[in-house]
Short mmCIF file of C-alpha atoms in Angstrom, two decimals:
data_model
loop_
_atom_site.label_atom_id
_atom_site.label_comp_id
_atom_site.label_asym_id
_atom_site.label_seq_id
_atom_site.Cartn_x
_atom_site.Cartn_y
_atom_site.Cartn_z
CA MET I 268 -34.82 -20.08 3.63
CA PHE I 269 -36.46 -16.44 3.92
CA GLU I 270 -33.71 -15.08 6.33
CA ASP I 271 -30.77 -17.03 4.01
CA ILE I 272 -31.78 -14.94 1.14
CA ILE I 273 -31.88 -11.57 3.42
CA LEU I 274 -28.45 -12.39 4.55
CA ASP I 275 -27.15 -13.16 1.40
CA TRP I 276 -28.30 -9.78 -0.06
CA LEU I 277 -27.19 -7.90 3.32
CA SER I 278 -23.44 -9.62 2.74
CA LEU I 279 -23.75 -8.32 -0.85
CA VAL I 280 -24.50 -4.69 -0.02
CA LEU I 281 -22.31 -4.09 2.80
CA ARG I 282 -19.48 -5.62 1.20
CA TRP I 283 -19.70 -3.48 -2.10
CA ALA I 284 -20.39 -0.56 0.02
CA HIS I 285 -17.05 -1.45 2.30
CA VAL I 286 -15.16 -1.49 -0.89
CA ILE I 287 -16.53 1.63 -2.26
CA VAL I 288 -16.09 3.71 0.83
CA GLY I 289 -12.59 1.56 1.65
CA ILE I 290 -11.17 2.54 -1.82
CA ALA I 291 -12.17 6.63 -1.04
CA TRP I 292 -10.65 6.11 2.18
CA ILE I 293 -7.41 4.57 1.22
CA GLY I 294 -7.23 6.44 -1.81
CA SER I 295 -7.43 9.83 0.52
CA SER I 296 -4.86 8.68 2.90
CA PHE I 297 -2.24 7.53 -0.12
CA TYR I 298 -2.99 10.74 -1.76
CA PHE I 299 -1.83 13.10 1.78
CA MET I 300 0.91 10.88 2.18
CA TRP I 301 2.09 11.57 -1.03
CA LEU I 302 1.47 15.39 -0.65
CA ASP I 303 3.40 15.76 2.24
CA SER I 304 6.06 14.08 0.91
CA HIS I 305 6.66 16.58 -2.43
CA LEU I 306 5.81 19.60 -0.86
CA GLU I 307 8.39 22.14 -1.62
CA GLU I 308 9.78 25.67 -0.41
CA PRO I 309 6.91 28.34 -1.31
CA VAL I 310 7.67 29.89 -4.73
CA SER I 311 6.37 33.39 -2.83
CA PRO I 312 8.39 33.39 0.57
CA ASP I 313 5.45 33.29 3.66
CA ASP I 314 6.44 32.37 7.14
CA GLU I 315 3.28 30.95 7.33
CA VAL I 316 3.25 27.81 4.62
CA GLU I 317 5.64 25.57 5.64
CA GLY I 318 5.52 23.96 1.51
CA GLN I 319 3.65 24.25 -1.50
CA LEU I 320 3.00 21.75 -4.42
CA TRP I 321 1.67 22.65 -7.76
CA MET I 322 0.30 19.97 -9.48
CA VAL I 323 -2.07 19.61 -13.29
CA HIS I 324 -4.88 17.02 -13.05
CA SER I 325 -7.56 16.71 -15.90
CA GLY I 326 -7.24 19.99 -17.61
CA GLY I 327 -6.87 22.35 -14.37
CA PHE I 328 -3.67 23.29 -12.45
CA TYR I 329 -3.74 22.98 -8.42
CA ARG I 330 -1.56 25.19 -6.28
CA VAL I 331 -1.31 23.19 -2.62
CA ASP I 332 0.23 25.06 0.44
CA LYS I 333 0.32 23.34 3.68
CA ILE I 334 0.32 25.43 6.91
CA MET I 335 1.59 23.69 9.95
CA VAL I 336 0.00 23.57 13.16
CA ALA I 337 -2.88 26.25 12.24
CA PRO I 338 -3.57 29.28 9.78
CA ARG I 339 -3.76 32.56 11.29
CA THR I 340 -7.20 33.25 9.10
CA LEU I 341 -9.14 30.31 9.23
CA PRO I 342 -11.08 30.08 5.96
CA LYS I 343 -15.18 30.00 5.65
CA THR I 344 -15.11 26.24 4.37
CA LEU I 345 -12.63 23.46 5.89
CA HIS I 346 -12.87 20.34 4.40
CA TRP I 347 -12.40 17.34 6.59
CA PHE I 348 -11.26 13.77 5.55
CA LYS I 349 -13.43 11.85 7.87
CA TRP I 350 -16.54 10.33 6.52
CA GLU I 351 -14.51 7.76 4.29
CA ALA I 352 -13.19 6.20 7.40
CA TRP I 353 -16.38 6.32 9.65
CA TRP I 354 -18.55 4.38 6.32
CA THR I 355 -15.51 1.87 6.06
CA GLY I 356 -15.66 1.09 9.68
CA VAL I 357 -19.50 0.79 10.10
CA THR I 358 -20.03 -1.49 6.85
CA GLY I 359 -16.92 -3.04 7.88
CA VAL I 360 -18.39 -4.34 11.40
CA LEU I 361 -22.05 -4.86 9.84
CA LEU I 362 -20.19 -7.26 7.25
CA LEU I 363 -18.72 -9.17 10.15
CA ALA I 364 -21.74 -9.38 11.86
CA VAL I 365 -23.70 -10.72 8.72
CA VAL I 366 -21.73 -13.02 7.92
CA TYR I 367 -19.58 -14.52 10.78
CA TYR I 368 -22.41 -13.68 13.62
CA PHE I 369 -25.81 -14.30 12.11
CA GLY I 370 -24.50 -16.40 9.39
CA SER I 371 -23.70 -20.10 9.34
CA GLN I 372 -21.38 -21.27 12.25
CA SER I 373 -19.70 -23.32 9.78
CA PHE I 374 -17.87 -19.55 8.82
CA LEU I 375 -16.69 -18.83 12.45
CA ILE I 376 -15.75 -22.06 14.51
CA ASP I 377 -14.20 -25.04 13.20
CA PRO I 378 -14.28 -28.02 15.65
CA ASN I 379 -11.06 -29.33 14.61
CA ILE I 380 -9.87 -26.23 16.43
CA SER I 381 -11.81 -25.26 19.11
CA ASN I 382 -14.65 -27.04 20.85
CA ILE I 383 -16.40 -23.48 21.53
CA THR I 384 -19.70 -22.05 21.23
CA LYS I 385 -20.55 -20.07 18.44
CA THR I 386 -21.76 -17.63 21.17
CA GLN I 387 -18.10 -18.33 22.72
CA ALA I 388 -16.64 -17.71 19.24
CA ILE I 389 -18.48 -14.09 18.89
CA TRP I 390 -17.48 -13.12 22.23
CA VAL I 391 -13.97 -13.99 21.57
CA GLY I 392 -14.37 -11.81 18.28
CA VAL I 393 -16.13 -9.25 19.95
CA GLY I 394 -13.81 -9.02 22.82
CA THR I 395 -11.01 -8.58 20.91
CA LEU I 396 -11.90 -6.21 19.12
CA ILE I 397 -12.69 -3.83 21.93
CA PHE I 398 -9.56 -4.63 24.37
CA GLY I 399 -7.28 -4.71 21.07
CA TRP I 400 -8.29 -1.15 20.64
CA VAL I 401 -7.77 -0.30 24.45
CA LEU I 402 -4.68 -1.57 24.90
CA TYR I 403 -3.02 0.06 21.80
CA ASP I 404 -4.80 3.47 22.43
CA ALA I 405 -3.40 3.17 26.16
CA LEU I 406 0.25 2.34 25.21
CA TYR I 407 0.32 5.16 22.78
CA ASN I 408 -1.46 7.47 25.26
CA LEU I 409 1.90 7.30 27.29
CA SER I 410 4.50 10.03 27.51
CA TRP I 411 6.92 7.17 26.62
CA ALA I 412 5.58 6.35 23.50
CA GLN I 413 5.70 10.06 21.69
CA THR I 414 9.13 10.07 22.51
CA ASN I 415 10.23 6.22 21.53
CA GLY I 416 7.73 6.22 18.71
CA ASN I 417 9.96 2.83 17.06
CA ALA I 418 10.06 0.70 20.60
CA ALA I 419 6.31 1.69 20.88
CA ALA I 420 5.71 0.06 17.24
CA ILE I 421 7.65 -3.11 18.04
CA LEU I 422 5.73 -3.48 21.23
CA SER I 423 2.59 -3.02 19.66
CA PHE I 424 3.34 -5.27 16.67
CA LEU I 425 4.57 -7.98 19.40
CA GLY I 426 0.67 -7.74 20.79
CA LEU I 427 -0.60 -7.59 17.46
CA CYS I 428 1.12 -10.98 16.81
CA GLY I 429 -0.40 -12.19 20.13
CA ILE I 430 -3.74 -11.76 19.10
CA ILE I 431 -3.28 -13.55 15.90
CA PHE I 432 -2.04 -16.53 17.42
CA GLY I 433 -4.58 -16.58 20.02
CA LEU I 434 -7.58 -16.10 17.44
CA CYS I 435 -6.23 -18.76 15.24
CA GLU I 436 -6.35 -21.23 18.10
CA PHE I 437 -9.93 -20.68 19.01
CA LEU I 438 -12.15 -19.47 15.79
CA SER I 439 -11.85 -21.27 12.35
CA PRO I 440 -9.06 -19.99 9.78
CA ARG I 441 -10.94 -17.55 7.79
CA ALA I 442 -12.43 -15.78 10.93
CA ALA I 443 -9.61 -15.77 12.28
CA TYR I 444 -7.80 -13.76 9.52
CA ILE I 445 -11.15 -11.41 9.15
CA HIS I 446 -11.18 -10.99 12.96
CA THR I 447 -7.36 -9.51 12.75
CA GLY I 448 -8.48 -7.58 9.76
CA ALA I 449 -11.48 -6.00 11.61
CA LEU I 450 -9.25 -5.33 14.51
CA VAL I 451 -6.53 -3.66 12.66
CA GLY I 452 -9.38 -2.04 10.46
CA LEU I 453 -11.10 -0.72 13.82
CA VAL I 454 -8.36 0.88 14.99
CA MET I 455 -7.61 2.74 11.92
CA VAL I 456 -11.22 4.00 12.17
CA VAL I 457 -11.17 5.16 15.74
CA ASN I 458 -7.35 6.75 15.09
CA VAL I 459 -9.50 8.88 12.67
CA TRP I 460 -12.16 9.96 14.77
CA ARG I 461 -10.81 9.79 18.76
CA ARG I 462 -7.13 10.97 17.91
CA VAL I 463 -6.35 12.65 14.68
CA LEU I 464 -9.80 14.84 14.17
CA PRO I 465 -9.92 15.85 17.87
CA ALA I 466 -6.49 16.92 17.74
CA GLN I 467 -7.20 19.32 14.87
CA GLN I 468 -10.20 20.60 15.98
CA LYS I 469 -8.22 21.56 18.99
CA LEU I 470 -5.94 23.41 17.20
CA ILE I 471 -8.52 25.33 15.35
CA ASP I 472 -10.11 25.82 18.94
CA ALA I 473 -6.75 27.49 19.60
CA ARG I 474 -6.43 29.51 16.98
CA LEU I 475 -10.25 30.85 16.86
CA ALA I 476 -9.80 31.67 20.91
CA GLY I 477 -6.54 34.04 19.70
CA GLU I 478 -3.81 31.26 21.44
CA ILE I 479 -1.15 29.50 20.15
CA PRO I 480 -1.79 26.12 19.50
CA ASP I 481 -0.13 23.49 20.89
CA PRO I 482 2.11 21.81 17.99
CA ILE I 483 2.39 18.42 20.20
CA LEU I 484 -1.22 18.16 19.50
CA ALA I 485 -0.34 18.01 15.57
CA GLN I 486 2.38 15.55 16.46
CA ILE I 487 -0.05 12.99 17.83
CA ALA I 488 -2.33 13.18 15.07
CA LYS I 489 0.84 12.94 12.67
CA GLN I 490 1.71 9.97 14.45
CA ARG I 491 -1.51 7.95 14.32
CA SER I 492 -1.71 8.86 10.87
CA VAL I 493 1.72 7.42 10.23
CA HIS I 494 -0.12 4.26 11.85
CA ASN I 495 -2.81 4.13 9.43
CA ASN I 496 -0.58 4.38 6.64
CA TYR I 497 1.81 1.23 7.43
CA LEU I 498 -1.58 -0.84 8.35
CA THR I 499 -3.46 -0.22 5.38
CA LEU I 500 -1.75 -2.57 2.54
CA PRO I 501 -1.95 -5.80 5.30
CA VAL I 502 -5.64 -5.05 5.90
CA VAL I 503 -6.09 -4.87 1.95
CA PHE I 504 -4.74 -8.42 1.82
CA ILE I 505 -6.95 -9.88 4.48
CA MET I 506 -9.95 -8.27 2.53
CA ILE I 507 -9.01 -11.01 -0.12
CA SER I 508 -7.39 -13.81 2.19
CA SER I 509 -10.46 -15.56 1.69
CA HIS I 510 -9.64 -16.20 -1.94
CA TYR I 511 -5.97 -17.96 -0.78
CA PRO I 512 -6.79 -20.95 1.19
CA SER I 513 -3.06 -21.68 1.19
CA THR I 514 -2.71 -19.04 3.52
CA PHE I 515 -5.48 -18.96 6.03
CA GLY I 516 -5.22 -23.03 5.41
CA HIS I 517 -1.58 -23.48 6.71
CA GLN I 518 -0.77 -25.68 9.44
CA GLN I 519 0.82 -22.26 10.79
CA ASN I 520 -1.65 -20.12 9.46
CA TRP I 521 -1.03 -17.47 12.41
CA ALA I 522 2.89 -16.96 11.28
CA VAL I 523 2.24 -16.76 7.55
CA LEU I 524 -0.22 -13.88 8.58
CA ILE I 525 2.42 -12.16 10.55
CA GLY I 526 4.85 -12.60 7.65
CA LEU I 527 2.53 -10.88 5.13
CA PHE I 528 1.91 -8.22 7.74
CA VAL I 529 5.60 -7.52 7.84
CA ILE I 530 5.60 -7.54 4.15
CA GLY I 531 2.94 -5.34 3.65
CA ALA I 532 4.64 -2.85 5.60
CA LEU I 533 8.09 -3.11 3.96
CA VAL I 534 5.98 -2.56 1.03
CA ARG I 535 4.45 0.67 2.40
CA HIS I 536 7.94 1.95 3.61
CA TRP I 537 9.37 1.69 0.24
CA PHE I 538 6.74 3.93 -1.44
CA ASN I 539 7.09 6.11 1.42
CA LEU I 540 11.00 6.82 0.98
CA ARG I 541 10.58 6.97 -2.88
CA ASN I 542 7.93 9.51 -2.47
CA SER I 543 9.62 11.35 0.21
CA GLY I 544 12.68 12.08 -2.13
CA PHE I 545 14.74 9.65 -0.32
CA PRO I 546 14.41 6.00 -2.44
CA SER I 547 15.99 3.04 -1.05
CA LEU I 548 15.55 -0.72 -2.40
CA TRP I 549 16.36 -2.25 0.55
CA PRO I 550 12.20 -2.82 1.92
CA LEU I 551 11.36 -4.06 -1.52
CA ILE I 552 14.22 -6.47 -2.03
CA LEU I 553 13.65 -7.54 1.63
CA SER I 554 9.96 -7.96 1.09
CA VAL I 555 10.37 -9.43 -2.28
CA ALA I 556 12.52 -12.10 -0.38
CA PHE I 557 10.18 -12.67 2.35
CA MET I 558 7.28 -13.30 0.28
CA PHE I 559 9.55 -15.80 -1.78
CA ALA I 560 10.44 -17.53 1.30
CA LEU I 561 6.90 -17.62 2.63
CA ALA I 562 5.71 -19.11 -0.68
CA THR I 563 8.38 -21.52 -0.36
CA TRP I 564 7.88 -22.66 3.21
CA ILE I 565 4.27 -22.58 2.25
CA SER I 566 4.25 -24.64 -1.08
CA LEU I 567 7.45 -26.75 -1.13
CA PRO I 568 5.66 -29.37 1.09
CA LYS I 569 2.69 -29.55 -1.14
CA MET I 570 5.13 -30.33 -4.40
CA THR I 571 6.91 -32.70 -2.81
CA SER I 572 3.84 -34.49 -0.58
CA SER I 573 3.10 -37.15 -3.37
CA ASN I 574 6.78 -39.14 -2.19
CA LYS I 575 4.99 -39.53 1.35
CA MET I 576 1.54 -40.53 0.10
CA LYS I 577 1.05 -43.82 1.74
CA ILE I 578 -2.02 -44.73 -0.93
CA THR I 579 0.20 -45.97 -3.96
CA ARG I 580 -3.25 -47.98 -5.71
CA GLN I 581 -4.77 -46.97 -8.50
CA VAL I 582 -8.02 -44.85 -7.05
CA SER I 583 -11.20 -44.74 -9.19
CA LEU I 584 -13.49 -42.04 -10.23
CA ASP I 585 -16.19 -43.65 -8.81
CA GLU I 586 -14.53 -43.91 -5.54
CA VAL I 587 -13.78 -40.11 -5.60
CA SER I 588 -17.36 -39.62 -6.03
CA ARG I 589 -18.54 -41.36 -3.57
CA ILE I 590 -16.70 -39.23 -0.93
CA ILE I 591 -17.71 -36.13 -2.75
CA SER I 592 -20.77 -37.07 -2.80
CA VAL I 593 -20.98 -37.41 1.14
CA ARG I 594 -18.59 -34.87 2.18
CA CYS I 595 -19.06 -32.08 -0.34
CA ARG I 596 -22.49 -32.27 -2.05
CA VAL I 597 -24.14 -30.91 1.27
CA CYS I 598 -23.17 -27.52 -0.10
CA HIS I 599 -22.22 -27.76 -3.61
CA ALA I 600 -25.45 -29.22 -5.27
CA SER I 601 -28.06 -27.35 -7.59
CA LYS I 602 -30.25 -27.56 -4.24
CA PRO I 603 -27.76 -27.30 -1.04
CA SER I 604 -28.95 -29.36 1.96
CA PHE I 605 -26.33 -27.60 4.42
CA SER I 606 -28.42 -24.58 6.23
CA GLY I 607 -27.61 -21.52 5.14
CA PHE I 608 -26.77 -21.74 2.06
CA ASP I 609 -29.89 -21.59 -1.11
CA SER I 610 -27.44 -22.03 -3.42
CA PRO I 611 -23.85 -23.71 -4.23
CA PRO I 612 -20.97 -21.73 -2.78
CA LYS I 613 -19.47 -19.60 -6.42
CA ASN I 614 -21.66 -21.26 -8.21
CA ILE I 615 -19.33 -24.80 -8.04
CA LYS I 616 -21.39 -27.82 -8.23
CA PHE I 617 -20.50 -31.41 -7.69
CA GLU I 618 -23.25 -33.68 -9.59
CA SER I 619 -21.44 -35.35 -12.26
CA ALA I 620 -17.77 -36.62 -12.89
CA GLN I 621 -17.63 -33.90 -15.41
CA GLN I 622 -18.19 -31.12 -12.76
CA ILE I 623 -15.58 -32.95 -10.36
CA LYS I 624 -12.74 -33.14 -12.90
CA LYS I 625 -14.15 -29.20 -14.13
CA TYR I 626 -13.00 -28.34 -10.60
CA ALA I 627 -10.18 -30.90 -9.44
CA SER I 628 -7.57 -27.90 -9.07
CA GLN I 629 -9.95 -26.01 -6.68
CA ILE I 630 -11.02 -29.39 -4.59
CA TRP I 631 -7.04 -30.13 -4.51
CA LYS I 632 -6.02 -27.01 -3.23
CA THR I 633 -9.09 -26.52 -0.54
CA ALA I 634 -9.83 -30.14 0.45
CA VAL I 635 -6.20 -32.09 0.11
CA ALA I 636 -3.45 -29.35 0.32
CA THR I 637 -5.25 -26.90 2.86
CA ASN I 638 -7.84 -28.87 4.40
CA THR I 639 -10.19 -25.52 4.62
CA MET I 640 -13.07 -27.86 2.96
CA PRO I 641 -15.60 -28.90 3.48
CA LEU I 642 -16.24 -25.55 5.47
CA GLY I 643 -15.57 -26.33 9.29
CA ASN I 644 -15.33 -29.78 8.10
CA VAL I 645 -18.92 -30.05 9.25
CA THR I 646 -19.35 -33.14 6.99
CA LYS I 647 -16.47 -34.50 9.20
CA MET I 648 -14.17 -35.62 5.58
CA THR I 649 -11.20 -37.76 7.36
CA LYS I 650 -7.41 -37.36 6.37
CA LYS I 651 -7.86 -41.07 4.40
CA GLU I 652 -10.30 -39.73 2.42
CA ARG I 653 -8.38 -36.00 1.45
CA LYS I 654 -5.43 -38.53 0.70
CA ILE I 655 -7.37 -40.36 -1.49
CA ILE I 656 -8.87 -37.60 -3.61
CA GLY I 657 -5.06 -35.97 -4.04
CA ARG I 658 -4.19 -39.25 -5.32
CA TRP I 659 -6.61 -39.57 -7.89
CA ILE I 660 -6.03 -35.89 -8.90
CA GLU I 661 -2.20 -36.87 -9.03
CA GLN I 662 -2.81 -39.66 -11.11
CA GLY I 663 -4.37 -37.31 -14.12
CA PHE I 664 -8.14 -37.72 -12.94
CA ASN I 665 -8.21 -41.64 -13.73
CA ASP I 666 -11.74 -42.30 -15.22
CA GLN I 667 -11.15 -46.28 -13.78
CA LYS I 668 -14.96 -47.05 -13.01
#
């Protein structure tokens, strides 16, 4: 009990901190991408200044000069935007460990998907993070990837698709999604600390040594920054994905996540084109079309499932209550009996007929439409029981005893 309380508060603090520093990092990333695309010719000619921008905010005027590679004379104080990325990575890894590695194994594995142990699942997760970064970095360290950026991007995306599919075959649906987000987030953080910042430091060191900085270093840093820019929106979705079981709970959840990655990247591309002064609607139109197609593919079968329902008799509230009592109340009770829970998740309780009716829509979404609850199906709810609950909801929460 004491350990569960500690883990619960650790999860709260780490999640809150992760969101705070993540907002700071994403905000600065978006700002600099916007800044780069709005630079203009300097008012006063200066062969060192590549672009200039005037801004007004909070009653003050700001002038930004961009100097490519490195300035001839370095300022006394130089601000680095790096700790936001560092702490986003640190809090994210710690949160992953607290929730999925130290928490209940039901968060990490699902017996209906694979028979691996919790220890094996942890190795799958950790190994994915390590080898995912190694393979990505090895690819973009090749000179070929520097000169064939689009082809390398397609190749790395196909590799990510393979990883997503593999994770969905071994881990629970939620854990598969979160580990994909953790991998992409780790790539973004290490990009900053291992590729972007060192390249910028070498440019500075060369200038201090009186040497001409190598512009290739600036190109490498820029390439990794652009990668981070396009990965941001998909990662943000994964951070909130646990609230949308229709995505991770889908039978082809790996395909759903890949589709959402594409949609997020298209939206980011639309923003980038718009900010660069060359707006184009095609990325936005495609993203909307893909989202509509994805929503239709996921939801249409659920909307028409009643036509295939084999249970045609009238289902009573008592029958549904008995099922929920055995399969769901171990967690959703005032005092949960399931290990790892000292309070009902989201304070949802199924201790009375009124409470079951109140949360009927959530029950349908998680236990009938997506099979994501019970968590990891630890109570072994059967397909027939799910159909009975679904039929009762379709009949309008029949009160018949």
